[in-house]
XYZ file of C-alpha atoms in Angstrom:
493
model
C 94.922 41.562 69.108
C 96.962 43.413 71.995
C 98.474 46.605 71.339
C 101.978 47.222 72.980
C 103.327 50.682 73.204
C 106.032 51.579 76.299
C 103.956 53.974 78.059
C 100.211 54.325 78.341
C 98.480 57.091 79.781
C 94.717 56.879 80.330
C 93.092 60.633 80.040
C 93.770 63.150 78.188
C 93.085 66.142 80.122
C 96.006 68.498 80.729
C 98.068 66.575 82.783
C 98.099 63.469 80.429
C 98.731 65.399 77.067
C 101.700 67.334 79.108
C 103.230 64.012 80.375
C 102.767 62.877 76.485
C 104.427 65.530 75.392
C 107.165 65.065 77.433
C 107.232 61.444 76.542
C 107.547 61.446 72.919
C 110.198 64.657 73.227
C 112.333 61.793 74.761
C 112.256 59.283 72.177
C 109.556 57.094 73.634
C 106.634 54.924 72.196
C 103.907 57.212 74.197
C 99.908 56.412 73.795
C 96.880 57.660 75.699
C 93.502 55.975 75.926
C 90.908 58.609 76.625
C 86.932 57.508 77.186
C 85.715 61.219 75.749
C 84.822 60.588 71.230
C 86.277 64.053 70.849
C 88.313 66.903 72.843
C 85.321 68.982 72.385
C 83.482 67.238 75.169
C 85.517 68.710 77.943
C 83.805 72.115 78.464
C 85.148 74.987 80.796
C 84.772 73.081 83.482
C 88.640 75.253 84.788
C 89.919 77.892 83.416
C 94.045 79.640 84.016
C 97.062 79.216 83.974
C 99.858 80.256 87.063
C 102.684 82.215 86.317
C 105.199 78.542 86.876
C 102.895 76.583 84.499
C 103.479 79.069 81.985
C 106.926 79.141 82.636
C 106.890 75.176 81.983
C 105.088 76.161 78.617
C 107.830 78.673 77.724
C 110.330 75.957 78.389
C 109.138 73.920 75.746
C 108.431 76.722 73.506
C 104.626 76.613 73.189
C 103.826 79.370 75.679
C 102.649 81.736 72.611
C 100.084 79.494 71.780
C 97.901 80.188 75.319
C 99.439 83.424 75.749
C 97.621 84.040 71.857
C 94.342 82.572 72.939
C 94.268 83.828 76.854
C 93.671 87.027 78.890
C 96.819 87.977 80.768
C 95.662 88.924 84.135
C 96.772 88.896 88.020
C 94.604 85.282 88.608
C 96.970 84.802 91.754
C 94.601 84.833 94.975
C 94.326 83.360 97.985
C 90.802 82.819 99.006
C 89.712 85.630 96.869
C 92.389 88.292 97.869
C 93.898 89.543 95.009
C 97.740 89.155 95.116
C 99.794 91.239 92.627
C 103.149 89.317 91.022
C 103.919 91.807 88.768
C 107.680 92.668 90.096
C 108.294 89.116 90.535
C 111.276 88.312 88.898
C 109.936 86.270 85.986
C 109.426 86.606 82.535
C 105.799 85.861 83.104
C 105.126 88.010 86.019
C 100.840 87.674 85.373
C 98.068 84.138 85.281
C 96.718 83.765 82.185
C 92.805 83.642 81.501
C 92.237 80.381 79.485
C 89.098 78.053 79.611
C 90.079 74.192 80.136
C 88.539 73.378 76.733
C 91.133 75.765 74.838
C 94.034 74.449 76.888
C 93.223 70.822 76.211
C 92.940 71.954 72.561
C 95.997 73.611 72.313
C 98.539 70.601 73.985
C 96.180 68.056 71.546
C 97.679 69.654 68.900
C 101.249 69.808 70.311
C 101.329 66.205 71.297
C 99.914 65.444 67.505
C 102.719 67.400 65.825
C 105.295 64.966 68.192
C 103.706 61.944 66.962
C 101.188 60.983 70.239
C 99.253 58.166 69.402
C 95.990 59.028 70.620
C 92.995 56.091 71.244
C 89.776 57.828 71.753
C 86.510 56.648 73.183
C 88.296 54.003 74.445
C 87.320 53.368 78.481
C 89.437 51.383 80.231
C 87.633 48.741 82.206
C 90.386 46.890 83.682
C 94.287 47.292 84.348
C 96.409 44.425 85.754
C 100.247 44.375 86.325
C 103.003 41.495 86.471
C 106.795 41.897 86.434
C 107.381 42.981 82.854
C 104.528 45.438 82.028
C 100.892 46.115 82.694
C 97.931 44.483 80.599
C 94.817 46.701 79.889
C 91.269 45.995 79.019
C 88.898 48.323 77.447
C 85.224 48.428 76.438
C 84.137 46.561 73.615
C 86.849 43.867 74.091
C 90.202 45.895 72.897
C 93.565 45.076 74.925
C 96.584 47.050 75.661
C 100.097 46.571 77.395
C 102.227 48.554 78.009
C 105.752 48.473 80.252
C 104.499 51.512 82.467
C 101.401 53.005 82.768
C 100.204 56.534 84.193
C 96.568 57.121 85.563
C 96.117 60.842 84.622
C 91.948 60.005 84.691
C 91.127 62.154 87.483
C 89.779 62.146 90.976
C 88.080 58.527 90.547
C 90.526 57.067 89.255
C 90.120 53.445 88.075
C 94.343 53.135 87.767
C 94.311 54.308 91.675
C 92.358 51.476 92.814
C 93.509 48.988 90.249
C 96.835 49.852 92.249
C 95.411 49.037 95.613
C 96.497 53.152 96.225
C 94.764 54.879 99.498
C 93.460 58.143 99.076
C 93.485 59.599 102.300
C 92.026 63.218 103.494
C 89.076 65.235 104.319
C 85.654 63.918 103.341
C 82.968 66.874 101.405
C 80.992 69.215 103.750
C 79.466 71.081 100.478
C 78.948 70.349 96.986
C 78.470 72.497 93.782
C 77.419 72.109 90.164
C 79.299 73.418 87.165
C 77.732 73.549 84.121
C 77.320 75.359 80.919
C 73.484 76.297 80.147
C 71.767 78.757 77.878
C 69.761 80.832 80.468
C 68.107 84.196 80.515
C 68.638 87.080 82.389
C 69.489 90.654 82.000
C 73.021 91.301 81.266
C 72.526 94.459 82.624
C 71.405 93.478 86.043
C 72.880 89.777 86.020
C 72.069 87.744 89.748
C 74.184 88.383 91.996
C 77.567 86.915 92.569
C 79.089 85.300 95.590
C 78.725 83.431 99.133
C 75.076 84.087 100.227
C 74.848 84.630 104.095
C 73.042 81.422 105.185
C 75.927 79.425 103.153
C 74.216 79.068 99.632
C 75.232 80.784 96.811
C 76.745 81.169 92.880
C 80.174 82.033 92.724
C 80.297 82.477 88.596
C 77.660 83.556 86.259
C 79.527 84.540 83.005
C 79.207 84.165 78.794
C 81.666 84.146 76.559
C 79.331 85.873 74.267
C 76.584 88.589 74.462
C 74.267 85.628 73.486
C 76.152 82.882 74.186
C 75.681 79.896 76.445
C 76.344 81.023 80.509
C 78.516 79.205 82.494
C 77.236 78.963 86.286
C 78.449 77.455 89.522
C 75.869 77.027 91.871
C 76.599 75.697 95.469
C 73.443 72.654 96.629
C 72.429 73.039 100.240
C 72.749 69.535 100.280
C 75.864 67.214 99.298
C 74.763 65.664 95.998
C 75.311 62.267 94.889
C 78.160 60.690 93.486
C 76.072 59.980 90.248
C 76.269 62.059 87.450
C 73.954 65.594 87.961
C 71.192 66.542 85.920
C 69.413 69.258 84.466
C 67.037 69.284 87.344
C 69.441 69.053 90.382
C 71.065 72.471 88.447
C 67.329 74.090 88.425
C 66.568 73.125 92.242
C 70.122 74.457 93.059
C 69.308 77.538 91.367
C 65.696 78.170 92.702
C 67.481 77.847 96.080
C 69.118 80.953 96.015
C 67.438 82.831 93.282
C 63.661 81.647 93.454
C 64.440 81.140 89.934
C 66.359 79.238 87.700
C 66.292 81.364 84.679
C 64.696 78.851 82.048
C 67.643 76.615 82.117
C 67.493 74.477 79.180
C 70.171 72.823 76.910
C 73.257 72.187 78.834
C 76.416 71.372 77.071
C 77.634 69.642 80.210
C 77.209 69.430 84.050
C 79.052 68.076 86.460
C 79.150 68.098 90.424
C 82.424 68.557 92.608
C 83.204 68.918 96.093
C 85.298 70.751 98.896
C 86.807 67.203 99.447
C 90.310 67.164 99.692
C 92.283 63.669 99.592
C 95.578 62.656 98.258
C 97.041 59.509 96.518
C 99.323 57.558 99.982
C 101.338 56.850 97.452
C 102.183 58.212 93.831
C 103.621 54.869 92.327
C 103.133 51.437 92.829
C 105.094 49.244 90.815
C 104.574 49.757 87.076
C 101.229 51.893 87.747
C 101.957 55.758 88.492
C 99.357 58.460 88.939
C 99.433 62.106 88.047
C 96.782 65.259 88.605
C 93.326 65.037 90.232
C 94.177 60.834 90.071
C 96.441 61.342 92.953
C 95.105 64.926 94.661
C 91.552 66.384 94.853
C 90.589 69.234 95.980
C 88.248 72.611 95.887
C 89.577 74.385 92.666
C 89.647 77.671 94.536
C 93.095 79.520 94.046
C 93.260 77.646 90.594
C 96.023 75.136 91.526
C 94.050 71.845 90.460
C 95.067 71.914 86.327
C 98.527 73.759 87.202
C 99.592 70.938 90.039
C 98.746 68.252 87.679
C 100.945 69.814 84.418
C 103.491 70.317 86.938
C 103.565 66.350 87.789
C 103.154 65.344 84.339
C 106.613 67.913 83.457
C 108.258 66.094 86.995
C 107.360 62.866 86.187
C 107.748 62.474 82.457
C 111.958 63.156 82.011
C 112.107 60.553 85.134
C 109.935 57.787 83.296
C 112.288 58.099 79.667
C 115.422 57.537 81.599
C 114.127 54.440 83.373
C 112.305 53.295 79.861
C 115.775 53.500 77.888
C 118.076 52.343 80.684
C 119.741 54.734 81.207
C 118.663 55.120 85.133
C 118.018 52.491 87.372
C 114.042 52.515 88.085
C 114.781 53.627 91.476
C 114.478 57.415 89.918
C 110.949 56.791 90.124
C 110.745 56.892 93.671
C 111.775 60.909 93.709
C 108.703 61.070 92.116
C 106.516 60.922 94.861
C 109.126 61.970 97.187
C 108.989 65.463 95.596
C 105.518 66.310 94.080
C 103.614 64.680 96.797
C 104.652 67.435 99.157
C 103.591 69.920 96.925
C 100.533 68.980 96.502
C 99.823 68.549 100.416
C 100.902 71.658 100.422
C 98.213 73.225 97.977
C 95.132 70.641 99.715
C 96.510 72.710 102.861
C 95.677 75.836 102.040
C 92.545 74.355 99.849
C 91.056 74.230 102.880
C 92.525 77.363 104.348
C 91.152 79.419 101.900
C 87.427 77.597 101.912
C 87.537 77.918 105.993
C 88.010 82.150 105.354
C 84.808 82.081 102.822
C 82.658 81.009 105.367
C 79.614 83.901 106.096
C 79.308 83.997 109.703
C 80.539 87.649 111.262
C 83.678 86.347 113.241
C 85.333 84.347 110.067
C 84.728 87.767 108.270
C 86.484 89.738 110.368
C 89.383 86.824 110.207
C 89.153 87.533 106.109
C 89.384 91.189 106.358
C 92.354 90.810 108.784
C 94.123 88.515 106.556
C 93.032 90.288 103.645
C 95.391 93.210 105.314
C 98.106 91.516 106.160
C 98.599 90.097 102.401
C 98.536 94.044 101.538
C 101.980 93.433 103.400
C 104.642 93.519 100.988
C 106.246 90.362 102.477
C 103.336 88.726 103.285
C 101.566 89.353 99.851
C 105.181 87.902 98.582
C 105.595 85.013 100.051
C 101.836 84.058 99.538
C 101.964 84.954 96.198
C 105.398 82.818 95.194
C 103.122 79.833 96.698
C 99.811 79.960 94.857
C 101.668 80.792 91.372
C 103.914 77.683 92.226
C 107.209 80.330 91.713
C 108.376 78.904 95.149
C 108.493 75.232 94.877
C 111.558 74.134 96.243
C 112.816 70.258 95.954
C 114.621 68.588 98.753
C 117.928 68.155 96.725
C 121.864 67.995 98.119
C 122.977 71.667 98.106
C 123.761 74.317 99.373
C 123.482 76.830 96.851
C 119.707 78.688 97.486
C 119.366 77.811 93.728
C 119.441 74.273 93.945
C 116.076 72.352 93.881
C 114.523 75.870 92.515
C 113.414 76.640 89.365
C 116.321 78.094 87.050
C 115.671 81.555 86.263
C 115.218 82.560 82.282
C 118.332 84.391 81.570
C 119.267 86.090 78.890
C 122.743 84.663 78.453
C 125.184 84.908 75.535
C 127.197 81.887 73.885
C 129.233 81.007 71.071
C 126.147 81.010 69.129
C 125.081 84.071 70.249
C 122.429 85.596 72.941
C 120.120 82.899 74.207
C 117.255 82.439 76.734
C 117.881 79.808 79.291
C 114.044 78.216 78.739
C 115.318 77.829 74.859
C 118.101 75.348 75.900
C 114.945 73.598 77.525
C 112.949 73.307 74.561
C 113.570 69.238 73.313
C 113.496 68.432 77.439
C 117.278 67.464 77.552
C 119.481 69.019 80.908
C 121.867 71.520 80.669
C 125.126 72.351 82.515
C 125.012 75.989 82.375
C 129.076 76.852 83.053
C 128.921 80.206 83.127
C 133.278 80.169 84.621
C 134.832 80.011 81.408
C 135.281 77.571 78.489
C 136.439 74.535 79.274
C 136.114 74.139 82.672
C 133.967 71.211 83.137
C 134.606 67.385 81.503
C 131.432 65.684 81.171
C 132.054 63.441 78.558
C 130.846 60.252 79.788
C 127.395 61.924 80.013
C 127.406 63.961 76.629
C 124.950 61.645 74.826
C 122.364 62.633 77.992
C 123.544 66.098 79.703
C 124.622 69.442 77.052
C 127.032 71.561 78.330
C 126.755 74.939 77.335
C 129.309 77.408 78.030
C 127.610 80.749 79.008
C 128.043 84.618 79.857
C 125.654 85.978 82.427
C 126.516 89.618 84.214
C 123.090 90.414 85.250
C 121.742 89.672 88.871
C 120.302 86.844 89.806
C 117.137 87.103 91.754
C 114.006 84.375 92.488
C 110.610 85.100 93.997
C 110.313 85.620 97.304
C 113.721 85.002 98.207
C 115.407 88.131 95.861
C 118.820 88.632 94.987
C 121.514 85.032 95.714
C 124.822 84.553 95.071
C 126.000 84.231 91.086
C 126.597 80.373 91.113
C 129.510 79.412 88.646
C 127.577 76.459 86.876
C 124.538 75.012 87.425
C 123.150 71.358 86.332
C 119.830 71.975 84.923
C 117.029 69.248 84.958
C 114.772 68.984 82.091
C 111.767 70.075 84.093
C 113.811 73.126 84.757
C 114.560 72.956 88.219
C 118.707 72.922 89.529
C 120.218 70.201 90.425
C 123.392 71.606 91.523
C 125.557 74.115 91.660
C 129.355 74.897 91.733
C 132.555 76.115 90.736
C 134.596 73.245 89.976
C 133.775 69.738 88.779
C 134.772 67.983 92.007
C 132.223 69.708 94.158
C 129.859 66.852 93.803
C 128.663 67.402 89.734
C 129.680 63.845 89.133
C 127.767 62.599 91.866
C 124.771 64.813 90.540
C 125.063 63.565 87.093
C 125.232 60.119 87.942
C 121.914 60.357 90.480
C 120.043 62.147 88.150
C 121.263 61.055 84.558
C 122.454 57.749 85.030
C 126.114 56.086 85.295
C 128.786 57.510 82.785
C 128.906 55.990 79.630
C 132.018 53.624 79.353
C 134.704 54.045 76.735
């Protein structure tokens, strides 16, 4: 028997419970088919959350539950530089400290309260497409279709090459292990940490617990295979640099990645989309990896309802691509930045130190900052406005119900035409199934990161992933036009 749901995502790692979420918030018959039993198999293998990701959080109102589990901290760094965001202009002016396992946790249990179907230890083995929807096979002989489906299953993906997708970029010059192990060593003298001078080295020895299991990344002095590592390529790596591996014994998981850095040609093709590591790989330094792929998911998800229910034409789908794939060129960019200023010879230390200064620059250290916490991300939209294509700022406005945060007119994932000019102002009838229009008060200043203080707009259209769509005073300075691009034609009478 073939199942049929609208959308099927296959993994359920971060990206794919976000773009779940966002799914069934919409109204839409949502399932993901995820290889792993149980959630529990993940492991830290990344750990933190930028200061835009938990804004994205906040705007569905689940931010509390990482903030309550986390360790607020300035995690914003380019290749190990500390950069400071707390006077950015955000309500969450910090990272947070929060293992992969616990964040996976966490949006499994959001995307169960909205109704997720969720088909574990199912591995999809085979994914085929024709004009109406997409046909899936899994091991053990189960079938799904589905009208769209999104490949959220990570840097081999099997929806990527089922979809004929390129993935383009820089092949590995170094590979490391990741594992968690119970090891011994003296806490009090633990190995030491960082990039040993003839290129091999541990960059994390840590426990959660006094007595706990120790997670360790370990870089090989060769590039390891492509199969899955073992318990013995961890103790060679280990004996490399310490002469020792500690008594390694009883991982909980391992697993091998690379400085690689490639990205999907293309984010869509046809009925088959990809999201996360499935369309961009690259060295988790700066911590961008997880927060890139939530961000697509949050992009991507609104987009996908519209064209599911008919109310857009399926062309939205194409801005898709058109604006995360710059963004995450972008991060594979300075990926490789950052990894080119770790390197130990003398002269590329001396380059560290002297960019290490400059970023003590107040502008400098801005700018970079507003890009590695994804605060900056600006979308090529029609406007003029500095606001539009930006992330709307979480005011604390007042309405006819009473004082409200901006990010809690976000929560359900519907737009908002903030009119902050005066009741009445703006007609948007033929869009009020789709679009609310809230009349506002706002007197404070309006200020983003990096950029600081721009003019007060007097409305501004709001997309469900939060980011403006347009700005204005009156209705016939192209709102209509807006409306109708992003939220479909107007209703008829």
């Amino acid at each position: 028997m073939c199942v049929e749901h609208a959308v099927l995502i296959v993994g359920a790692g971060p990206t794919g419970l976000t773009l779940a979420g966002e799914l069934a918030l919409a109204g839409i018959d949502v399932a993901i088919l995820e290889r792993r039993a149980t959630q529990d198999l993940v492991g830290s293998r990344a750990g933190g959350l930028h200061s835009r990701t938990i804004e994205v959080l906040d705007q569905r109102g689940i931010a509390e539950r990482f903030l309550a589990q986390g360790e607020v901290a300035q995690v914003a760094g380019f290749s190990q530089i500390r950069l400071d965001i707390s006077d950015f202009p955000t309500r969450h002016p910090y990272g947070l400290a929060l293992w992969q396992n616990h964040i996976e946790r966490i949006l499994a249990g959001w995307v169960d309260e909205l109704g997720v179907r969720m088909h574990r230890g199912h591995e999809v083995t085979a994914v085929a497409q024709d004009g109406t929807g997409v046909d899936v096979e899994v091991a053990g002989g189960s079938s799904f279709r589905a009208q769209y489906l999104v490949g959220c299953d990570g840097g081999r993906s099997l929806v990527r090459r089922a979809a004929g997708i390129e993935f383009p970029g820089w092949d590995a010059t170094t590979s490391y292990l990741l594992a968690e192990v119970d090891m011994a060593f003296d806490a009090a003298n633990p190995p030491q940490w960082g990039v040993r001078r003839d290129g091999i080295g541990v960059h994390a020895l840590s426990r959660q617990d006094d007595r706990g299991p120790v997670r360790v990344m370990v870089t090989e002095r060769q590039i390891g295979p492509a199969a899955e590592p073992s318990l013995r390529d961890l103790s060679e790596a280990l004996l490399e640099v310490y002469g020792t591996d500690y008594g390694i014994h009883s991982p909980s998981w391992i697993s091998r990645f690379t400085d690689a850095a490639r990205q999907a040609a293309s984010y869509r093709e046809g009925r088959l989309l990809l999201a996360g590591d499935a369309a961009h790989v690259h060295h988790p330094i700066g911590g961008q990896g997880l927060n890139t792929g939530v961000q697509d998911a949050v992009n991507l998800g609104w987009k996908l309802a519209q064209v599911i229910r008919r109310t857009s034409p399926e062309g939205l789908l194409d801005t898709y691509h058109a604006e995360r794939q710059p963004v995450a060129a972008r991060v594979l960019r300075n990926a490789l930045a950052q990894i080119a200023l770790l390197r130990p010879d003398d002269g590329t230390k001396a380059l560290h130190d002297t960019i290490s200064g400059m970023l003590a620059m107040d502008e400098p250290r801005r700018r970079f900052a507003a890009m590695m916490s994804g605060l900056d991300i600006r979308y090529d939209l029609a406007g003029d406005h500095p606001l539009v294509g930006r992330r709307m700022p979480d005011l604390d406005v007042v309405t006819a119900d009473g004082p409200c945060r901006v990010f809690t007119l976000l929560h359900q994932a519907r737009p908002v035409l903030l009119n902050l000019c005066g009741p009445c102002v703006f007609d948007i009838t033929p869009w009020a199934d789709r679009v609310r229009c809230v009349d506002a008060e706002y007197l404070g200043a309006w200020e983003l990161p990096a950029l600081g203080a721009v003019p007060r707009p007097g409305a501004a259209l709001i997309r469900p992933d939060g980011y403006v769509a347009w700005t204005g005073e009156r209705p016939d300075t192209g709102l209509l036009g807006a409306l109708t691009r992003w939220f479909g034609p107007p209703r008829r009478a």
